PDB file of C-alpha atoms in Angstrom:
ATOM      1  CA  UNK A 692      81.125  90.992  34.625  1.00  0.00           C
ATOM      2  CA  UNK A 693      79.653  89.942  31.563  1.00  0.00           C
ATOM      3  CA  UNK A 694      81.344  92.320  29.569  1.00  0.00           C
ATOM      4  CA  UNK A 695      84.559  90.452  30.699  1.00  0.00           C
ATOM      5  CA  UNK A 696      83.344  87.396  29.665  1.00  0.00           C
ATOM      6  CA  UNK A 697      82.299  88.564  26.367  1.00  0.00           C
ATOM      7  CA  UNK A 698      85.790  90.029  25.422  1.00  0.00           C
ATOM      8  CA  UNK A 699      88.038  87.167  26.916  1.00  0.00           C
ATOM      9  CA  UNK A 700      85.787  85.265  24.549  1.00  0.00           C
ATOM     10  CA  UNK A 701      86.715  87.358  21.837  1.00  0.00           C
ATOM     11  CA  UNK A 702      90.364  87.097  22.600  1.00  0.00           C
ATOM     12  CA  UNK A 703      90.356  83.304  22.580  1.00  0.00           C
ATOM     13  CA  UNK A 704      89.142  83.292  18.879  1.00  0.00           C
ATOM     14  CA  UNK A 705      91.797  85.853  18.118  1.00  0.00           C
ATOM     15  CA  UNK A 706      94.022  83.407  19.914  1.00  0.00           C
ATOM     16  CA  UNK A 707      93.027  80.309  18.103  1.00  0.00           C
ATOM     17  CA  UNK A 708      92.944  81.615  14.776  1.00  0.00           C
ATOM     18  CA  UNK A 709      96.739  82.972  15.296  1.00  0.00           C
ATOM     19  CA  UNK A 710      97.504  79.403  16.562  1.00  0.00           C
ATOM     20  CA  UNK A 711      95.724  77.870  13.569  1.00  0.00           C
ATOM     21  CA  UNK A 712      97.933  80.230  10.747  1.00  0.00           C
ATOM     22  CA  UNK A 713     101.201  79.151  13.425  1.00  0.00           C
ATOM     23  CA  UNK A 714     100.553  75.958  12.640  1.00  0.00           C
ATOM     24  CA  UNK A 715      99.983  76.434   9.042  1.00  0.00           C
ATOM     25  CA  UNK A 716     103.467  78.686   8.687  1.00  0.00           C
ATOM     26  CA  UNK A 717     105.268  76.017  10.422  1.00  0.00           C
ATOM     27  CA  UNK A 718     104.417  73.048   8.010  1.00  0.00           C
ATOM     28  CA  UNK A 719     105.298  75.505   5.003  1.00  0.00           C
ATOM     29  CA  UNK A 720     108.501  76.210   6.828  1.00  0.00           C
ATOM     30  CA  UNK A 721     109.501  72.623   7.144  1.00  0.00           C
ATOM     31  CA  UNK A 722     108.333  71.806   3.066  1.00  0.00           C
ATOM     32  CA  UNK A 723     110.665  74.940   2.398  1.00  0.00           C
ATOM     33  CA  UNK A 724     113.270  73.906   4.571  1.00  0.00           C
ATOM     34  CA  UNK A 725     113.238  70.261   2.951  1.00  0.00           C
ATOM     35  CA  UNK A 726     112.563  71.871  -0.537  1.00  0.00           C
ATOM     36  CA  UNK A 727     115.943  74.028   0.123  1.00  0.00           C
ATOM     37  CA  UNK A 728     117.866  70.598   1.391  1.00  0.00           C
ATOM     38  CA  UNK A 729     117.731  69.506  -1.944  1.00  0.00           C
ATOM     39  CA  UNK A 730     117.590  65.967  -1.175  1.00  0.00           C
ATOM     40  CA  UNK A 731     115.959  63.407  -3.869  1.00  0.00           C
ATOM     41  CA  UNK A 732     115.562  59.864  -3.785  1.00  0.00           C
ATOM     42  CA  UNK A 733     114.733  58.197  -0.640  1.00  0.00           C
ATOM     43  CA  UNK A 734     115.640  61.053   1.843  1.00  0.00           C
ATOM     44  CA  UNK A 735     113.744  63.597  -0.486  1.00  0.00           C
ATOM     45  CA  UNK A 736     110.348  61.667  -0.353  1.00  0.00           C
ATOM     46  CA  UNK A 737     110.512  60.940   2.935  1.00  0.00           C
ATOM     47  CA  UNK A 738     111.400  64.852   3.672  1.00  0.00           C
ATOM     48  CA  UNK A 739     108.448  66.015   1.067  1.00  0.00           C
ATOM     49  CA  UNK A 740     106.130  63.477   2.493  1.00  0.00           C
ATOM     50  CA  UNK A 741     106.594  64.570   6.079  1.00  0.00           C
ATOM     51  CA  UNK A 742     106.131  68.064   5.328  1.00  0.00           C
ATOM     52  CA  UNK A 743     103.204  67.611   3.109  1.00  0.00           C
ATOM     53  CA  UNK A 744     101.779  65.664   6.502  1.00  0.00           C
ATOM     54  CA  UNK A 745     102.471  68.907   8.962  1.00  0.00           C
ATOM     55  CA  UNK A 746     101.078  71.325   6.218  1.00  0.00           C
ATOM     56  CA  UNK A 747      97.736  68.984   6.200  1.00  0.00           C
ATOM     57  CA  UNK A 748      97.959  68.834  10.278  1.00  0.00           C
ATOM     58  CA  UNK A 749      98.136  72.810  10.097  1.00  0.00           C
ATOM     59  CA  UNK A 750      95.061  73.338   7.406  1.00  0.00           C
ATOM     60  CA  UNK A 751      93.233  70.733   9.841  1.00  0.00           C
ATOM     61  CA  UNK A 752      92.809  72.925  12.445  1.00  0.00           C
ATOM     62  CA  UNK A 753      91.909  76.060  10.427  1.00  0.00           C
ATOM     63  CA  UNK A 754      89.326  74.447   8.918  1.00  0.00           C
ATOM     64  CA  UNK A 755      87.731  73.266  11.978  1.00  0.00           C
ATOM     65  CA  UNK A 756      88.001  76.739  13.563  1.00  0.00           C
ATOM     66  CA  UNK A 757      86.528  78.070  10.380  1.00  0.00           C
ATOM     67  CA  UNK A 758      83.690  74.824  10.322  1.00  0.00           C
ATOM     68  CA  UNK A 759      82.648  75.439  13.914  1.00  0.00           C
ATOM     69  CA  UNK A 760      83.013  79.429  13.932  1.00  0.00           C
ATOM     70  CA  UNK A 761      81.836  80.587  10.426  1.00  0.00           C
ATOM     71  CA  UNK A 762      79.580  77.829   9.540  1.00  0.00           C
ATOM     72  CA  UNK A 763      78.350  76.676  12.738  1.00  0.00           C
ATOM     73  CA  UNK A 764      78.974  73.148  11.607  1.00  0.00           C
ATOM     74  CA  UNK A 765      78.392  70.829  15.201  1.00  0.00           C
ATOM     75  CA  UNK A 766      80.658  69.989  17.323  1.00  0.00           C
ATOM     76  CA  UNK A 767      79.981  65.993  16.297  1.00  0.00           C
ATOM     77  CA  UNK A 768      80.562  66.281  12.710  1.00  0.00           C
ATOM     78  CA  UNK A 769      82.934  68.819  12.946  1.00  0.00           C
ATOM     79  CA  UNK A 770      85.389  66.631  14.933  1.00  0.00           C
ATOM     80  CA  UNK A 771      84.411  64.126  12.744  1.00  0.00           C
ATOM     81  CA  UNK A 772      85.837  65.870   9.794  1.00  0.00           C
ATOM     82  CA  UNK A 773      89.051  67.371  11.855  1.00  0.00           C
ATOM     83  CA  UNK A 774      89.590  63.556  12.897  1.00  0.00           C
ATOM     84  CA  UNK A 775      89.793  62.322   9.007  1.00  0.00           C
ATOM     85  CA  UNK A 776      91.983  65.248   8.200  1.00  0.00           C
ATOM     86  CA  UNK A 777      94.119  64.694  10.728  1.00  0.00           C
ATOM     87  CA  UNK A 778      94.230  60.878   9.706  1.00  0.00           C
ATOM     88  CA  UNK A 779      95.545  62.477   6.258  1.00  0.00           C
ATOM     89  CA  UNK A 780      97.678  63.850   7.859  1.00  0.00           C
ATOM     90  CA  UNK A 781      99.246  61.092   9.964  1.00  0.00           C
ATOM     91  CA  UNK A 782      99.455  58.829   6.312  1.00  0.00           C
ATOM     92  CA  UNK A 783     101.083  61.387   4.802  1.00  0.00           C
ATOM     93  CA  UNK A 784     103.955  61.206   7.367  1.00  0.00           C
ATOM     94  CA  UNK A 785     103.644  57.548   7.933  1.00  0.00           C
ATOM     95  CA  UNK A 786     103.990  56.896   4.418  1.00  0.00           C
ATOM     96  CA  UNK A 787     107.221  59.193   4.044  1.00  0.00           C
ATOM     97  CA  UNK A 788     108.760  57.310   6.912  1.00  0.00           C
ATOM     98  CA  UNK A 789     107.668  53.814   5.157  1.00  0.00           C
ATOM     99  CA  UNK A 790     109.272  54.486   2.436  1.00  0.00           C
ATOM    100  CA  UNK A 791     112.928  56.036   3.794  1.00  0.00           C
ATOM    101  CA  UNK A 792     112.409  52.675   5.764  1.00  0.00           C
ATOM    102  CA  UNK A 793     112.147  50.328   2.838  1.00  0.00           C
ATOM    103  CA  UNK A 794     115.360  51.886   1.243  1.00  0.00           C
ATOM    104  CA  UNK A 795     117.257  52.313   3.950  1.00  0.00           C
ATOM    105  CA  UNK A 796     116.795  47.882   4.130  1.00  0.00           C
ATOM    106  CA  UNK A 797     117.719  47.556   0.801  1.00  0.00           C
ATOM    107  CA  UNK A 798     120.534  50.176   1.129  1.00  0.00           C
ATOM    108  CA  UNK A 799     121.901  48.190   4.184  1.00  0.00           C
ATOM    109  CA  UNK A 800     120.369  45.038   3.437  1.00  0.00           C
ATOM    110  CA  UNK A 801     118.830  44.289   6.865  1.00  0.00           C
ATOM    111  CA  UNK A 802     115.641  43.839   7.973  1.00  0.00           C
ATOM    112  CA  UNK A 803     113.609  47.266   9.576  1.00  0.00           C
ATOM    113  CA  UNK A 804     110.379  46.569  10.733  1.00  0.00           C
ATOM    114  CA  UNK A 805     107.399  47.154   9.178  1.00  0.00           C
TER     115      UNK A 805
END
């Protein structure tokens, strides 16, 4: 039985690195889909911001796969550390949206929320 154990073990690793690269192919697809747009001002920053935010979400968990498996970093610090990267992450995207925001007022001249 604990030979089971052992390789189900083994195949969620497997598992959660694959998920981990997933995640880090589908923020490069969505910088090279925005990249291939071709969209600049406004639209383009908030389109390079966003995607710049998933590829950091992506690396995120990698790295704390990689922190907690390879380097036995603990569990406290290591979700410490996957926490602030995923706070990158979140400004990243945040700030792309802030800033399609502040020209879409200007473009329309009405007030969006902050």
């Amino acid at each position: 039985m604990n030979f089971h154990l052992q390789d189900l073990h083994e195949y969620l690793h497997v598992a959660s690195y694959a998920l981990d690269f997933i995640l880090i192919a589908a923020g490069f697809w969505m910088a090279n889909t925005a990249r291939q747009m071709q969209m600049r001002g406004a639209v383009g920053s908030t389109l390079r911001q966003v995607s710049t935010g998933a590829v950091v979400l992506g690396f995120a968990h990698l790295i704390e796969t990689i922190l907690f498996e390879v380097f036995q970093v603990g569990s406290e610090v290591n979700e410490l550390i996957h926490r602030v990267i995923i706070l990158v992450g979140f400004l990243f995207i945040a700030n792309g949206l802030r800033q399609f925001a502040r020209s879409l007022r200007s473009l329309l001249k009405v007030r969006v929320p902050q």
